[in-house]
PDB file of C-alpha atoms in Angstrom:
ATOM      1  CA  MET A 172       0.077  -0.052   0.365  1.00 55.00           C
ATOM      2  CA  ASP A 173       1.169   3.323  -1.167  1.00 67.00           C
ATOM      3  CA  VAL A 174       0.156   4.949   2.020  1.00 60.00           C
ATOM      4  CA  ALA A 175       2.210   2.572   4.488  1.00 63.00           C
ATOM      5  CA  ARG A 176       5.076   2.963   2.245  1.00 74.00           C
ATOM      6  CA  ARG A 177       5.272   6.139   2.327  1.00 69.00           C
ATOM      7  CA  ALA A 178       4.723   6.632   6.277  1.00 67.00           C
ATOM      8  CA  GLY A 179       6.639   4.147   6.914  1.00 73.00           C
ATOM      9  CA  VAL A 180       4.279   1.766   8.578  1.00 71.00           C
ATOM     10  CA  SER A 181       3.505  -1.676   8.396  1.00 73.00           C
ATOM     11  CA  ARG A 182       0.182  -2.263   5.682  1.00 72.00           C
ATOM     12  CA  ALA A 183      -1.325  -3.286   8.275  1.00 68.00           C
ATOM     13  CA  THR A 184      -0.956  -0.374  10.539  1.00 72.00           C
ATOM     14  CA  ALA A 185      -1.762   1.877   8.357  1.00 63.00           C
ATOM     15  CA  SER A 186      -5.241  -0.179   7.712  1.00 63.00           C
ATOM     16  CA  LEU A 187      -5.709   0.207  11.537  1.00 66.00           C
ATOM     17  CA  VAL A 188      -5.023   4.026  11.661  1.00 65.00           C
ATOM     18  CA  ILE A 189      -7.405   4.330   8.068  1.00 67.00           C
ATOM     19  CA  ARG A 190     -10.309   2.658  10.199  1.00 61.00           C
ATOM     20  CA  ASP A 191      -9.975   4.316  13.086  1.00 65.00           C
ATOM     21  CA  ALA A 192      -9.451   0.988  14.897  1.00 64.00           C
ATOM     22  CA  PRO A 193      -7.505   1.131  18.316  1.00 68.00           C
ATOM     23  CA  GLY A 194      -3.455   0.291  18.441  1.00 67.00           C
ATOM     24  CA  PRO A 195      -1.646   2.677  16.888  1.00 73.00           C
ATOM     25  CA  SER A 196       0.225   5.779  18.741  1.00 79.00           C
ATOM     26  CA  SER A 197      -1.213   8.893  18.252  1.00 78.00           C
ATOM     27  CA  GLU A 198       1.789   9.824  16.293  1.00 78.00           C
ATOM     28  CA  THR A 199       1.657   7.292  14.091  1.00 80.00           C
ATOM     29  CA  ARG A 200      -1.841   7.778  13.234  1.00 78.00           C
ATOM     30  CA  GLU A 201      -1.154  11.518  12.454  1.00 79.00           C
ATOM     31  CA  ARG A 202       2.015  10.154  10.085  1.00 78.00           C
ATOM     32  CA  VAL A 203      -0.437   8.215   8.352  1.00 71.00           C
ATOM     33  CA  ARG A 204      -3.487  10.905   8.055  1.00 78.00           C
ATOM     34  CA  GLN A 205      -0.665  12.942   6.942  1.00 77.00           C
ATOM     35  CA  ALA A 206       0.476  10.301   4.250  1.00 70.00           C
ATOM     36  CA  ALA A 207      -2.827   9.520   2.974  1.00 72.00           C
ATOM     37  CA  ASP A 208      -3.012  13.259   2.579  1.00 74.00           C
ATOM     38  CA  GLU A 209      -0.501  13.729   0.210  1.00 67.00           C
ATOM     39  CA  LEU A 210      -1.056  10.985  -2.108  1.00 62.00           C
ATOM     40  CA  GLY A 211      -4.766  12.061  -1.811  1.00 66.00           C
ATOM     41  CA  TYR A 212      -5.931   8.521  -0.620  1.00 64.00           C
ATOM     42  CA  ARG A 213      -9.722   8.017   0.264  1.00 63.00           C
ATOM     43  CA  PRO A 214     -10.718   4.995   1.667  1.00 58.00           C
ATOM     44  CA  ASP A 215     -13.800   3.031   0.217  1.00 52.00           C
ATOM     45  CA  GLN A 216     -16.500   3.078   2.438  1.00 51.00           C
ATOM     46  CA  THR A 217     -18.704   0.671   0.393  1.00 49.00           C
ATOM     47  CA  ALA A 218     -15.993  -2.212   0.721  1.00 45.00           C
ATOM     48  CA  GLN A 219     -15.522  -0.932   4.375  1.00 47.00           C
ATOM     49  CA  LEU A 220     -19.534  -1.113   4.909  1.00 46.00           C
ATOM     50  CA  LEU A 221     -18.952  -4.506   3.510  1.00 43.00           C
ATOM     51  CA  ARG A 222     -16.649  -6.076   5.742  1.00 46.00           C
ATOM     52  CA  ARG A 223     -18.694  -4.426   9.176  1.00 49.00           C
ATOM     53  CA  ARG A 224     -20.797  -6.752  10.825  1.00 55.00           C
ATOM     54  CA  ASN A 225     -23.309  -3.642  11.582  1.00 64.00           C
ATOM     55  CA  SER A 226     -23.836  -1.231   8.812  1.00 76.00           C
ATOM     56  CA  ARG A 227     -24.878   2.042  10.920  1.00 88.00           C
ATOM     57  CA  LEU A 228     -26.958   2.813   8.235  1.00 95.00           C
ATOM     58  CA  ILE A 229     -30.547   4.581   9.285  1.00 95.00           C
ATOM     59  CA  GLY A 230     -32.569   4.494   5.564  1.00 96.00           C
ATOM     60  CA  VAL A 231     -35.056   7.333   5.507  1.00 97.00           C
ATOM     61  CA  MET A 232     -37.793   7.767   2.733  1.00 96.00           C
ATOM     62  CA  PHE A 233     -38.996  11.093   1.570  1.00 95.00           C
ATOM     63  CA  SER A 234     -40.906  12.966  -1.169  1.00 93.00           C
ATOM     64  CA  ALA A 235     -38.272  14.943  -3.870  1.00 88.00           C
ATOM     65  CA  GLN A 236     -41.473  17.702  -4.009  1.00 88.00           C
ATOM     66  CA  GLU A 237     -41.870  18.525  -0.702  1.00 91.00           C
ATOM     67  CA  PRO A 238     -39.712  21.487   0.880  1.00 93.00           C
ATOM     68  CA  PHE A 239     -40.924  20.720   4.675  1.00 95.00           C
ATOM     69  CA  HIS A 240     -39.453  17.311   3.952  1.00 96.00           C
ATOM     70  CA  ALA A 241     -36.054  18.639   2.978  1.00 95.00           C
ATOM     71  CA  ASP A 242     -36.103  20.432   6.788  1.00 95.00           C
ATOM     72  CA  LEU A 243     -36.274  16.751   8.363  1.00 97.00           C
ATOM     73  CA  ILE A 244     -33.387  15.465   6.465  1.00 97.00           C
ATOM     74  CA  GLU A 245     -30.905  18.091   7.556  1.00 96.00           C
ATOM     75  CA  ASN A 246     -32.167  17.689  10.807  1.00 97.00           C
ATOM     76  CA  ILE A 247     -31.820  13.862  10.800  1.00 97.00           C
ATOM     77  CA  TYR A 248     -28.315  14.367   9.922  1.00 96.00           C
ATOM     78  CA  ALA A 249     -27.457  16.636  12.314  1.00 95.00           C
ATOM     79  CA  ALA A 250     -28.605  13.876  15.215  1.00 95.00           C
ATOM     80  CA  THR A 251     -27.204  10.964  13.578  1.00 94.00           C
ATOM     81  CA  GLU A 252     -23.737  12.214  13.243  1.00 91.00           C
ATOM     82  CA  GLU A 253     -24.345  13.047  16.833  1.00 90.00           C
ATOM     83  CA  ILE A 254     -24.500   9.237  18.002  1.00 89.00           C
ATOM     84  CA  GLY A 255     -22.141   7.844  14.887  1.00 90.00           C
ATOM     85  CA  TYR A 256     -24.958   6.601  12.055  1.00 93.00           C
ATOM     86  CA  ASP A 257     -25.026   7.938   8.896  1.00 93.00           C
ATOM     87  CA  VAL A 258     -27.935   8.477   6.619  1.00 95.00           C
ATOM     88  CA  VAL A 259     -28.963   6.776   3.490  1.00 96.00           C
ATOM     89  CA  LEU A 260     -31.815   8.725   1.148  1.00 96.00           C
ATOM     90  CA  SER A 261     -34.836   6.951  -1.038  1.00 95.00           C
ATOM     91  CA  ALA A 262     -36.729   9.467  -2.760  1.00 95.00           C
ATOM     92  CA  VAL A 263     -40.426   8.876  -3.706  1.00 94.00           C
ATOM     93  CA  ALA A 264     -41.387  10.512  -7.399  1.00 90.00           C
ATOM     94  CA  PRO A 265     -44.457   9.944  -9.648  1.00 89.00           C
ATOM     95  CA  SER A 266     -41.612   7.414 -11.295  1.00 90.00           C
ATOM     96  CA  ARG A 267     -40.563   5.909  -8.331  1.00 91.00           C
ATOM     97  CA  GLY A 268     -43.367   4.878  -5.747  1.00 90.00           C
ATOM     98  CA  GLU A 269     -42.914   4.386  -1.666  1.00 90.00           C
ATOM     99  CA  ARG A 270     -42.563   0.444  -1.981  1.00 88.00           C
ATOM    100  CA  ARG A 271     -39.359   0.829  -4.512  1.00 91.00           C
ATOM    101  CA  ALA A 272     -38.146   3.239  -2.517  1.00 92.00           C
ATOM    102  CA  VAL A 273     -37.667   1.541   1.016  1.00 90.00           C
ATOM    103  CA  GLU A 274     -36.816  -1.840  -0.794  1.00 89.00           C
ATOM    104  CA  ALA A 275     -33.663   0.243  -1.933  1.00 92.00           C
ATOM    105  CA  LEU A 276     -32.923   1.561   2.030  1.00 92.00           C
ATOM    106  CA  ILE A 277     -33.193  -2.122   2.762  1.00 89.00           C
ATOM    107  CA  THR A 278     -30.855  -3.396  -0.208  1.00 89.00           C
ATOM    108  CA  SER A 279     -28.280  -1.011   1.101  1.00 89.00           C
ATOM    109  CA  ARG A 280     -28.039  -2.083   4.764  1.00 88.00           C
ATOM    110  CA  CYS A 281     -29.923  -0.003   6.602  1.00 93.00           C
ATOM    111  CA  GLU A 282     -30.317  -1.308   9.931  1.00 93.00           C
ATOM    112  CA  ALA A 283     -34.037   1.301  10.224  1.00 93.00           C
ATOM    113  CA  VAL A 284     -35.792   3.316   8.384  1.00 94.00           C
ATOM    114  CA  ILE A 285     -37.480   6.686   8.975  1.00 95.00           C
ATOM    115  CA  LEU A 286     -40.530   6.702   6.396  1.00 95.00           C
ATOM    116  CA  ILE A 287     -41.024  10.703   5.832  1.00 95.00           C
ATOM    117  CA  GLY A 288     -45.005  11.825   4.732  1.00 89.00           C
ATOM    118  CA  ALA A 289     -45.703   7.938   3.961  1.00 88.00           C
ATOM    119  CA  ARG A 290     -49.122   7.891   2.191  1.00 81.00           C
ATOM    120  CA  GLU A 291     -49.339   3.482   2.280  1.00 75.00           C
ATOM    121  CA  ALA A 292     -50.810   2.530   5.349  1.00 62.00           C
ATOM    122  CA  TYR A 293     -47.939  -0.143   5.982  1.00 60.00           C
ATOM    123  CA  THR A 294     -48.381  -3.155   8.254  1.00 51.00           C
ATOM    124  CA  THR A 295     -45.550  -5.850   8.814  1.00 50.00           C
ATOM    125  CA  ASP A 296     -44.379  -6.592   5.733  1.00 59.00           C
ATOM    126  CA  PHE A 297     -41.011  -5.233   6.004  1.00 61.00           C
ATOM    127  CA  GLY A 298     -41.173  -3.592   9.568  1.00 55.00           C
ATOM    128  CA  SER A 299     -40.404  -6.980  10.758  1.00 57.00           C
ATOM    129  CA  ARG A 300     -37.059  -7.413   9.278  1.00 67.00           C
ATOM    130  CA  LEU A 301     -36.348  -4.022  11.238  1.00 85.00           C
ATOM    131  CA  PRO A 302     -37.162  -0.966  12.621  1.00 89.00           C
ATOM    132  CA  VAL A 303     -39.366   1.678  11.303  1.00 91.00           C
ATOM    133  CA  VAL A 304     -40.288   4.674  12.011  1.00 94.00           C
ATOM    134  CA  GLU A 305     -43.221   7.024  10.766  1.00 93.00           C
ATOM    135  CA  ILE A 306     -42.774  11.101  10.595  1.00 95.00           C
ATOM    136  CA  GLY A 307     -45.888  12.934   9.986  1.00 91.00           C
ATOM    137  CA  ARG A 308     -48.841  11.442  11.215  1.00 85.00           C
ATOM    138  CA  PRO A 309     -49.927   9.308  14.169  1.00 84.00           C
ATOM    139  CA  PRO A 310     -49.619   5.308  13.833  1.00 79.00           C
ATOM    140  CA  ASN A 311     -53.447   4.868  12.598  1.00 72.00           C
ATOM    141  CA  GLY A 312     -53.186   1.081  10.775  1.00 55.00           C
ATOM    142  CA  THR A 313     -49.430   0.247  11.361  1.00 64.00           C
ATOM    143  CA  VAL A 314     -47.215  -1.128  13.870  1.00 73.00           C
ATOM    144  CA  PHE A 315     -44.223   1.395  13.720  1.00 87.00           C
ATOM    145  CA  ASP A 316     -43.415   4.301  16.351  1.00 91.00           C
ATOM    146  CA  ALA A 317     -44.717   7.395  15.197  1.00 93.00           C
ATOM    147  CA  VAL A 318     -43.506  10.799  15.213  1.00 96.00           C
ATOM    148  CA  HIS A 319     -45.947  13.575  14.868  1.00 95.00           C
ATOM    149  CA  THR A 320     -47.277  16.929  15.089  1.00 96.00           C
ATOM    150  CA  ALA A 321     -51.016  17.843  16.584  1.00 96.00           C
ATOM    151  CA  ASP A 322     -52.046  18.613  13.630  1.00 97.00           C
ATOM    152  CA  ASP A 323     -55.687  18.877  14.939  1.00 97.00           C
ATOM    153  CA  GLU A 324     -54.732  21.398  17.677  1.00 98.00           C
ATOM    154  CA  GLY A 325     -52.415  23.501  14.814  1.00 98.00           C
ATOM    155  CA  ALA A 326     -55.565  23.790  12.311  1.00 98.00           C
ATOM    156  CA  GLY A 327     -57.109  25.148  15.193  1.00 98.00           C
ATOM    157  CA  LEU A 328     -54.630  27.833  16.104  1.00 98.00           C
ATOM    158  CA  ALA A 329     -54.858  28.887  12.621  1.00 98.00           C
ATOM    159  CA  VAL A 330     -58.901  29.515  12.963  1.00 98.00           C
ATOM    160  CA  ASP A 331     -58.633  31.011  16.653  1.00 98.00           C
ATOM    161  CA  HIS A 332     -56.517  33.379  15.180  1.00 98.00           C
ATOM    162  CA  LEU A 333     -58.109  34.578  12.176  1.00 98.00           C
ATOM    163  CA  VAL A 334     -61.424  34.399  14.331  1.00 98.00           C
ATOM    164  CA  SER A 335     -59.630  37.354  16.786  1.00 98.00           C
ATOM    165  CA  LEU A 336     -59.378  39.298  13.766  1.00 98.00           C
ATOM    166  CA  GLY A 337     -62.673  39.449  13.182  1.00 98.00           C
ATOM    167  CA  HIS A 338     -62.940  36.331  10.373  1.00 98.00           C
ATOM    168  CA  ARG A 339     -65.981  34.511  10.567  1.00 97.00           C
ATOM    169  CA  ASP A 340     -65.899  32.935   6.631  1.00 98.00           C
ATOM    170  CA  ILE A 341     -63.184  30.863   6.809  1.00 98.00           C
ATOM    171  CA  VAL A 342     -62.292  28.267   4.242  1.00 98.00           C
ATOM    172  CA  HIS A 343     -60.352  24.945   4.270  1.00 98.00           C
ATOM    173  CA  VAL A 344     -58.397  23.548   1.567  1.00 98.00           C
ATOM    174  CA  ASP A 345     -57.963  20.381   2.021  1.00 95.00           C
ATOM    175  CA  GLY A 346     -55.334  17.717   1.855  1.00 94.00           C
ATOM    176  CA  GLY A 347     -56.896  15.095   0.312  1.00 91.00           C
ATOM    177  CA  GLU A 348     -55.087  11.506   1.581  1.00 88.00           C
ATOM    178  CA  ARG A 349     -51.927  13.212   2.386  1.00 89.00           C
ATOM    179  CA  PRO A 350     -50.510  12.416   6.053  1.00 89.00           C
ATOM    180  CA  GLY A 351     -52.135  14.769   8.654  1.00 92.00           C
ATOM    181  CA  ALA A 352     -54.575  16.288   5.922  1.00 94.00           C
ATOM    182  CA  ALA A 353     -57.079  13.809   8.014  1.00 94.00           C
ATOM    183  CA  GLU A 354     -56.233  15.644  11.745  1.00 95.00           C
ATOM    184  CA  ARG A 355     -55.990  18.824   9.836  1.00 97.00           C
ATOM    185  CA  ARG A 356     -59.413  18.846   8.530  1.00 97.00           C
ATOM    186  CA  ALA A 357     -60.839  18.298  12.040  1.00 97.00           C
ATOM    187  CA  GLY A 358     -59.040  20.669  13.655  1.00 98.00           C
ATOM    188  CA  TYR A 359     -60.606  23.236  11.491  1.00 98.00           C
ATOM    189  CA  LEU A 360     -63.965  21.721  11.899  1.00 98.00           C
ATOM    190  CA  ASP A 361     -63.666  21.314  15.359  1.00 98.00           C
ATOM    191  CA  ALA A 362     -62.637  24.953  15.596  1.00 98.00           C
ATOM    192  CA  MET A 363     -65.148  26.338  13.703  1.00 98.00           C
ATOM    193  CA  ARG A 364     -67.711  24.538  15.713  1.00 98.00           C
ATOM    194  CA  ARG A 365     -66.237  26.045  19.011  1.00 98.00           C
ATOM    195  CA  HIS A 366     -66.708  29.579  17.704  1.00 98.00           C
ATOM    196  CA  GLY A 367     -70.321  28.709  16.623  1.00 98.00           C
ATOM    197  CA  LEU A 368     -69.169  28.809  12.950  1.00 98.00           C
ATOM    198  CA  HIS A 369     -70.210  25.384  11.913  1.00 95.00           C
ATOM    199  CA  ASP A 370     -72.786  26.408   9.467  1.00 96.00           C
ATOM    200  CA  ARG A 371     -70.007  28.823   7.795  1.00 96.00           C
ATOM    201  CA  ALA A 372     -67.495  25.563   7.433  1.00 97.00           C
ATOM    202  CA  ARG A 373     -66.132  24.886   4.130  1.00 97.00           C
ATOM    203  CA  VAL A 374     -63.854  22.456   2.609  1.00 98.00           C
ATOM    204  CA  LEU A 375     -62.499  22.484  -1.068  1.00 97.00           C
ATOM    205  CA  PRO A 376     -60.128  19.646  -2.364  1.00 95.00           C
ATOM    206  CA  GLY A 377     -56.701  19.726  -2.466  1.00 94.00           C
ATOM    207  CA  ASP A 378     -53.456  17.920  -1.845  1.00 91.00           C
ATOM    208  CA  TYR A 379     -50.925  20.133  -0.241  1.00 93.00           C
ATOM    209  CA  THR A 380     -49.120  21.334  -3.597  1.00 94.00           C
ATOM    210  CA  GLU A 381     -48.901  24.433  -4.867  1.00 96.00           C
ATOM    211  CA  LEU A 382     -50.949  23.562  -7.832  1.00 97.00           C
ATOM    212  CA  SER A 383     -54.160  22.755  -5.777  1.00 96.00           C
ATOM    213  CA  GLY A 384     -53.757  25.902  -4.149  1.00 97.00           C
ATOM    214  CA  SER A 385     -54.099  27.855  -7.204  1.00 97.00           C
ATOM    215  CA  GLU A 386     -57.136  25.790  -8.142  1.00 97.00           C
ATOM    216  CA  ALA A 387     -58.761  26.244  -4.861  1.00 97.00           C
ATOM    217  CA  ALA A 388     -58.011  30.073  -5.460  1.00 98.00           C
ATOM    218  CA  ARG A 389     -59.959  30.046  -9.038  1.00 97.00           C
ATOM    219  CA  THR A 390     -62.674  27.964  -7.174  1.00 97.00           C
ATOM    220  CA  LEU A 391     -62.867  30.812  -5.021  1.00 97.00           C
ATOM    221  CA  LEU A 392     -62.665  33.648  -7.546  1.00 96.00           C
ATOM    222  CA  ASP A 393     -65.136  31.937 -10.088  1.00 95.00           C
ATOM    223  CA  GLY A 394     -67.645  31.343  -7.165  1.00 90.00           C
ATOM    224  CA  GLY A 395     -68.448  35.321  -6.397  1.00 82.00           C
ATOM    225  CA  GLU A 396     -67.479  36.358  -3.083  1.00 88.00           C
ATOM    226  CA  LEU A 397     -64.790  35.808  -1.635  1.00 95.00           C
ATOM    227  CA  PRO A 398     -64.506  34.190   1.678  1.00 97.00           C
ATOM    228  CA  THR A 399     -62.640  36.527   4.053  1.00 98.00           C
ATOM    229  CA  ALA A 400     -59.790  34.092   5.013  1.00 98.00           C
ATOM    230  CA  VAL A 401     -58.192  30.587   4.201  1.00 98.00           C
ATOM    231  CA  VAL A 402     -56.494  27.541   6.295  1.00 98.00           C
ATOM    232  CA  ALA A 403     -54.503  26.184   3.619  1.00 98.00           C
ATOM    233  CA  GLY A 404     -53.225  22.463   4.531  1.00 97.00           C
ATOM    234  CA  THR A 405     -49.203  23.141   4.038  1.00 97.00           C
ATOM    235  CA  ASP A 406     -47.455  26.020   2.922  1.00 98.00           C
ATOM    236  CA  GLN A 407     -46.645  25.274  -0.653  1.00 97.00           C
ATOM    237  CA  CYS A 408     -50.865  25.054  -0.900  1.00 97.00           C
ATOM    238  CA  ALA A 409     -50.736  28.522   0.967  1.00 98.00           C
ATOM    239  CA  ILE A 410     -48.549  29.720  -1.105  1.00 98.00           C
ATOM    240  CA  GLY A 411     -50.028  28.679  -4.649  1.00 97.00           C
ATOM    241  CA  LEU A 412     -53.630  30.393  -3.346  1.00 98.00           C
ATOM    242  CA  LEU A 413     -51.558  33.761  -2.658  1.00 98.00           C
ATOM    243  CA  ILE A 414     -49.669  33.846  -5.566  1.00 97.00           C
ATOM    244  CA  GLU A 415     -53.222  33.090  -7.588  1.00 98.00           C
ATOM    245  CA  LEU A 416     -55.019  35.830  -6.077  1.00 98.00           C
ATOM    246  CA  ARG A 417     -52.706  38.332  -6.442  1.00 97.00           C
ATOM    247  CA  GLN A 418     -52.211  37.591 -10.027  1.00 97.00           C
ATOM    248  CA  ALA A 419     -56.039  38.267 -10.005  1.00 97.00           C
ATOM    249  CA  GLY A 420     -55.932  41.397  -7.952  1.00 97.00           C
ATOM    250  CA  VAL A 421     -57.147  40.040  -4.735  1.00 97.00           C
ATOM    251  CA  ASP A 422     -55.288  42.281  -1.757  1.00 97.00           C
ATOM    252  CA  VAL A 423     -53.785  39.757   0.269  1.00 97.00           C
ATOM    253  CA  PRO A 424     -54.881  40.510   3.581  1.00 97.00           C
ATOM    254  CA  GLY A 425     -56.692  43.830   2.979  1.00 96.00           C
ATOM    255  CA  GLN A 426     -59.289  41.578   1.649  1.00 97.00           C
ATOM    256  CA  ILE A 427     -58.573  38.184   2.296  1.00 98.00           C
ATOM    257  CA  SER A 428     -56.067  36.780   5.142  1.00 98.00           C
ATOM    258  CA  ILE A 429     -54.085  33.400   4.559  1.00 98.00           C
ATOM    259  CA  VAL A 430     -52.589  31.011   6.743  1.00 98.00           C
ATOM    260  CA  GLY A 431     -50.470  28.076   5.846  1.00 98.00           C
ATOM    261  CA  TYR A 432     -49.126  24.876   7.788  1.00 98.00           C
ATOM    262  CA  ASP A 433     -45.397  23.949   7.904  1.00 97.00           C
ATOM    263  CA  ASP A 434     -42.991  26.785   8.055  1.00 97.00           C
ATOM    264  CA  ILE A 435     -40.831  26.246   5.002  1.00 96.00           C
ATOM    265  CA  ARG A 436     -38.193  28.428   4.287  1.00 94.00           C
ATOM    266  CA  SER A 437     -40.116  30.314   1.377  1.00 95.00           C
ATOM    267  CA  ALA A 438     -43.074  31.277   3.888  1.00 97.00           C
ATOM    268  CA  ARG A 439     -40.730  33.596   5.611  1.00 96.00           C
ATOM    269  CA  LEU A 440     -39.452  35.440   2.524  1.00 97.00           C
ATOM    270  CA  ALA A 441     -40.449  39.283   2.471  1.00 96.00           C
ATOM    271  CA  HIS A 442     -42.873  38.631  -0.698  1.00 95.00           C
ATOM    272  CA  ILE A 443     -44.243  35.724   0.766  1.00 97.00           C
ATOM    273  CA  ASP A 444     -44.724  36.632   4.558  1.00 97.00           C
ATOM    274  CA  LEU A 445     -47.028  33.967   5.707  1.00 98.00           C
ATOM    275  CA  THR A 446     -49.038  33.358   8.952  1.00 98.00           C
ATOM    276  CA  THR A 447     -48.173  29.459   9.031  1.00 98.00           C
ATOM    277  CA  VAL A 448     -48.422  26.485  11.733  1.00 98.00           C
ATOM    278  CA  ARG A 449     -44.974  25.543  12.642  1.00 98.00           C
ATOM    279  CA  GLN A 450     -43.637  22.365  12.911  1.00 97.00           C
ATOM    280  CA  ASP A 451     -40.645  21.872  15.065  1.00 97.00           C
ATOM    281  CA  ALA A 452     -38.748  20.366  11.856  1.00 96.00           C
ATOM    282  CA  GLN A 453     -35.845  19.884  14.429  1.00 97.00           C
ATOM    283  CA  GLN A 454     -37.667  18.005  17.668  1.00 97.00           C
ATOM    284  CA  LEU A 455     -39.251  15.579  14.835  1.00 97.00           C
ATOM    285  CA  ALA A 456     -36.004  14.224  13.414  1.00 97.00           C
ATOM    286  CA  ARG A 457     -34.589  14.185  16.886  1.00 97.00           C
ATOM    287  CA  LEU A 458     -37.281  12.017  17.933  1.00 97.00           C
ATOM    288  CA  ALA A 459     -37.335   9.738  15.273  1.00 97.00           C
ATOM    289  CA  VAL A 460     -33.563   9.041  15.066  1.00 97.00           C
ATOM    290  CA  GLN A 461     -33.926   8.074  18.478  1.00 95.00           C
ATOM    291  CA  ALA A 462     -36.433   6.207  18.190  1.00 94.00           C
ATOM    292  CA  ALA A 463     -34.887   4.197  16.033  1.00 93.00           C
ATOM    293  CA  VAL A 464     -32.139   3.519  17.762  1.00 93.00           C
ATOM    294  CA  GLU A 465     -33.784   2.820  20.718  1.00 91.00           C
ATOM    295  CA  ARG A 466     -35.282  -0.253  19.413  1.00 88.00           C
ATOM    296  CA  LEU A 467     -31.790  -0.945  17.396  1.00 87.00           C
ATOM    297  CA  GLU A 468     -29.267  -0.506  20.203  1.00 82.00           C
ATOM    298  CA  GLY A 469     -31.876  -1.427  23.383  1.00 73.00           C
ATOM    299  CA  GLY A 470     -33.795  -4.318  22.094  1.00 67.00           C
ATOM    300  CA  LEU A 471     -37.187  -2.496  22.513  1.00 64.00           C
ATOM    301  CA  ASP A 472     -40.269  -4.517  21.674  1.00 68.00           C
ATOM    302  CA  GLY A 473     -43.712  -4.464  22.458  1.00 68.00           C
ATOM    303  CA  GLU A 474     -46.421  -2.039  21.549  1.00 78.00           C
ATOM    304  CA  THR A 475     -46.096   0.953  19.323  1.00 84.00           C
ATOM    305  CA  ARG A 476     -45.137   4.697  20.667  1.00 90.00           C
ATOM    306  CA  GLU A 477     -46.614   7.172  19.644  1.00 92.00           C
ATOM    307  CA  PHE A 478     -44.579  11.354  19.697  1.00 94.00           C
ATOM    308  CA  SER A 479     -46.931  14.118  19.514  1.00 94.00           C
ATOM    309  CA  LEU A 480     -45.432  17.979  19.736  1.00 97.00           C
ATOM    310  CA  VAL A 481     -47.384  20.851  20.554  1.00 97.00           C
ATOM    311  CA  PRO A 482     -47.541  23.336  17.315  1.00 97.00           C
ATOM    312  CA  GLN A 483     -46.713  26.829  17.375  1.00 98.00           C
ATOM    313  CA  LEU A 484     -48.425  29.555  15.626  1.00 98.00           C
ATOM    314  CA  VAL A 485     -45.821  32.465  13.412  1.00 98.00           C
ATOM    315  CA  VAL A 486     -47.857  35.401  12.610  1.00 98.00           C
ATOM    316  CA  ARG A 487     -46.621  37.086   9.478  1.00 98.00           C
ATOM    317  CA  GLY A 488     -48.254  39.621   7.305  1.00 97.00           C
ATOM    318  CA  SER A 489     -50.420  37.243   5.027  1.00 98.00           C
ATOM    319  CA  THR A 490     -53.021  37.724   7.560  1.00 98.00           C
ATOM    320  CA  GLY A 491     -54.957  40.596   8.804  1.00 98.00           C
ATOM    321  CA  PRO A 492     -58.282  41.928  10.817  1.00 97.00           C
ATOM    322  CA  VAL A 493     -61.328  41.904   8.772  1.00 94.00           C
ATOM    323  CA  ARG A 494     -62.734  45.051   6.713  1.00 84.00           C
TER     324      ARG A 494
END
């Protein structure tokens, strides 16, 4: 091995240093690492992984079209690096379904899998092979640990905020079958009933995307008199709604107030300035990694665990008093 020769040590010693195994002195380690840097040597991580009994890899399935998933992944990386694990990503896209994405993680020797925003109600078909944790919905119909925000409470916060500004005609743009959508819809309806506005409750179909927000805006514009406020299923949906209404000459928030959900980065841009319900991406990620590692290293068996976080309303410029 060129590195061993340059450092003046045996191949076995150089291998121990490169693998960060115990044995060589600090002086020897420094010589080997310096030699490796001078030669531009990089260890073959794939070969190292194959030699290891435990991969220390956590797989993450996510949607390539969800900005909030990117925030979660960034925090999952931080949480795993702190405890000596690494991450393998597998994206879901229109041409690549969830099961294919998950199988790719399993064949990559991941020891546990985190599912972000899974749409399928998985059972034990692959969960029996390794620990699985879901982020984004309660553990309904699955046997996996679940980490999520109390979405019904979050939607209720949005309605409470709008009612406090004098709004009574409040519409909700739904998320369809997407994770958390049923809870957000229920939270909206419960809050409207709580404020005595159940007869004004109105739910428009959607799917969390900007396109669904644009379509909802056109439905409202074609319907004649606009509501005074909208609670969207996600920030993406809210941004699509906001852009479409502004292009039609509608003043936001002068004529209509809009609240999103998630607090993605684009919601904070000056020209968007979206009032939203914030999910704590850092805490969601940390809890998911913790749950997975506890199953791996602690030998935890038994009942599914649920971790539910409290949402937070973030008030910005897309909401204002009713005229």
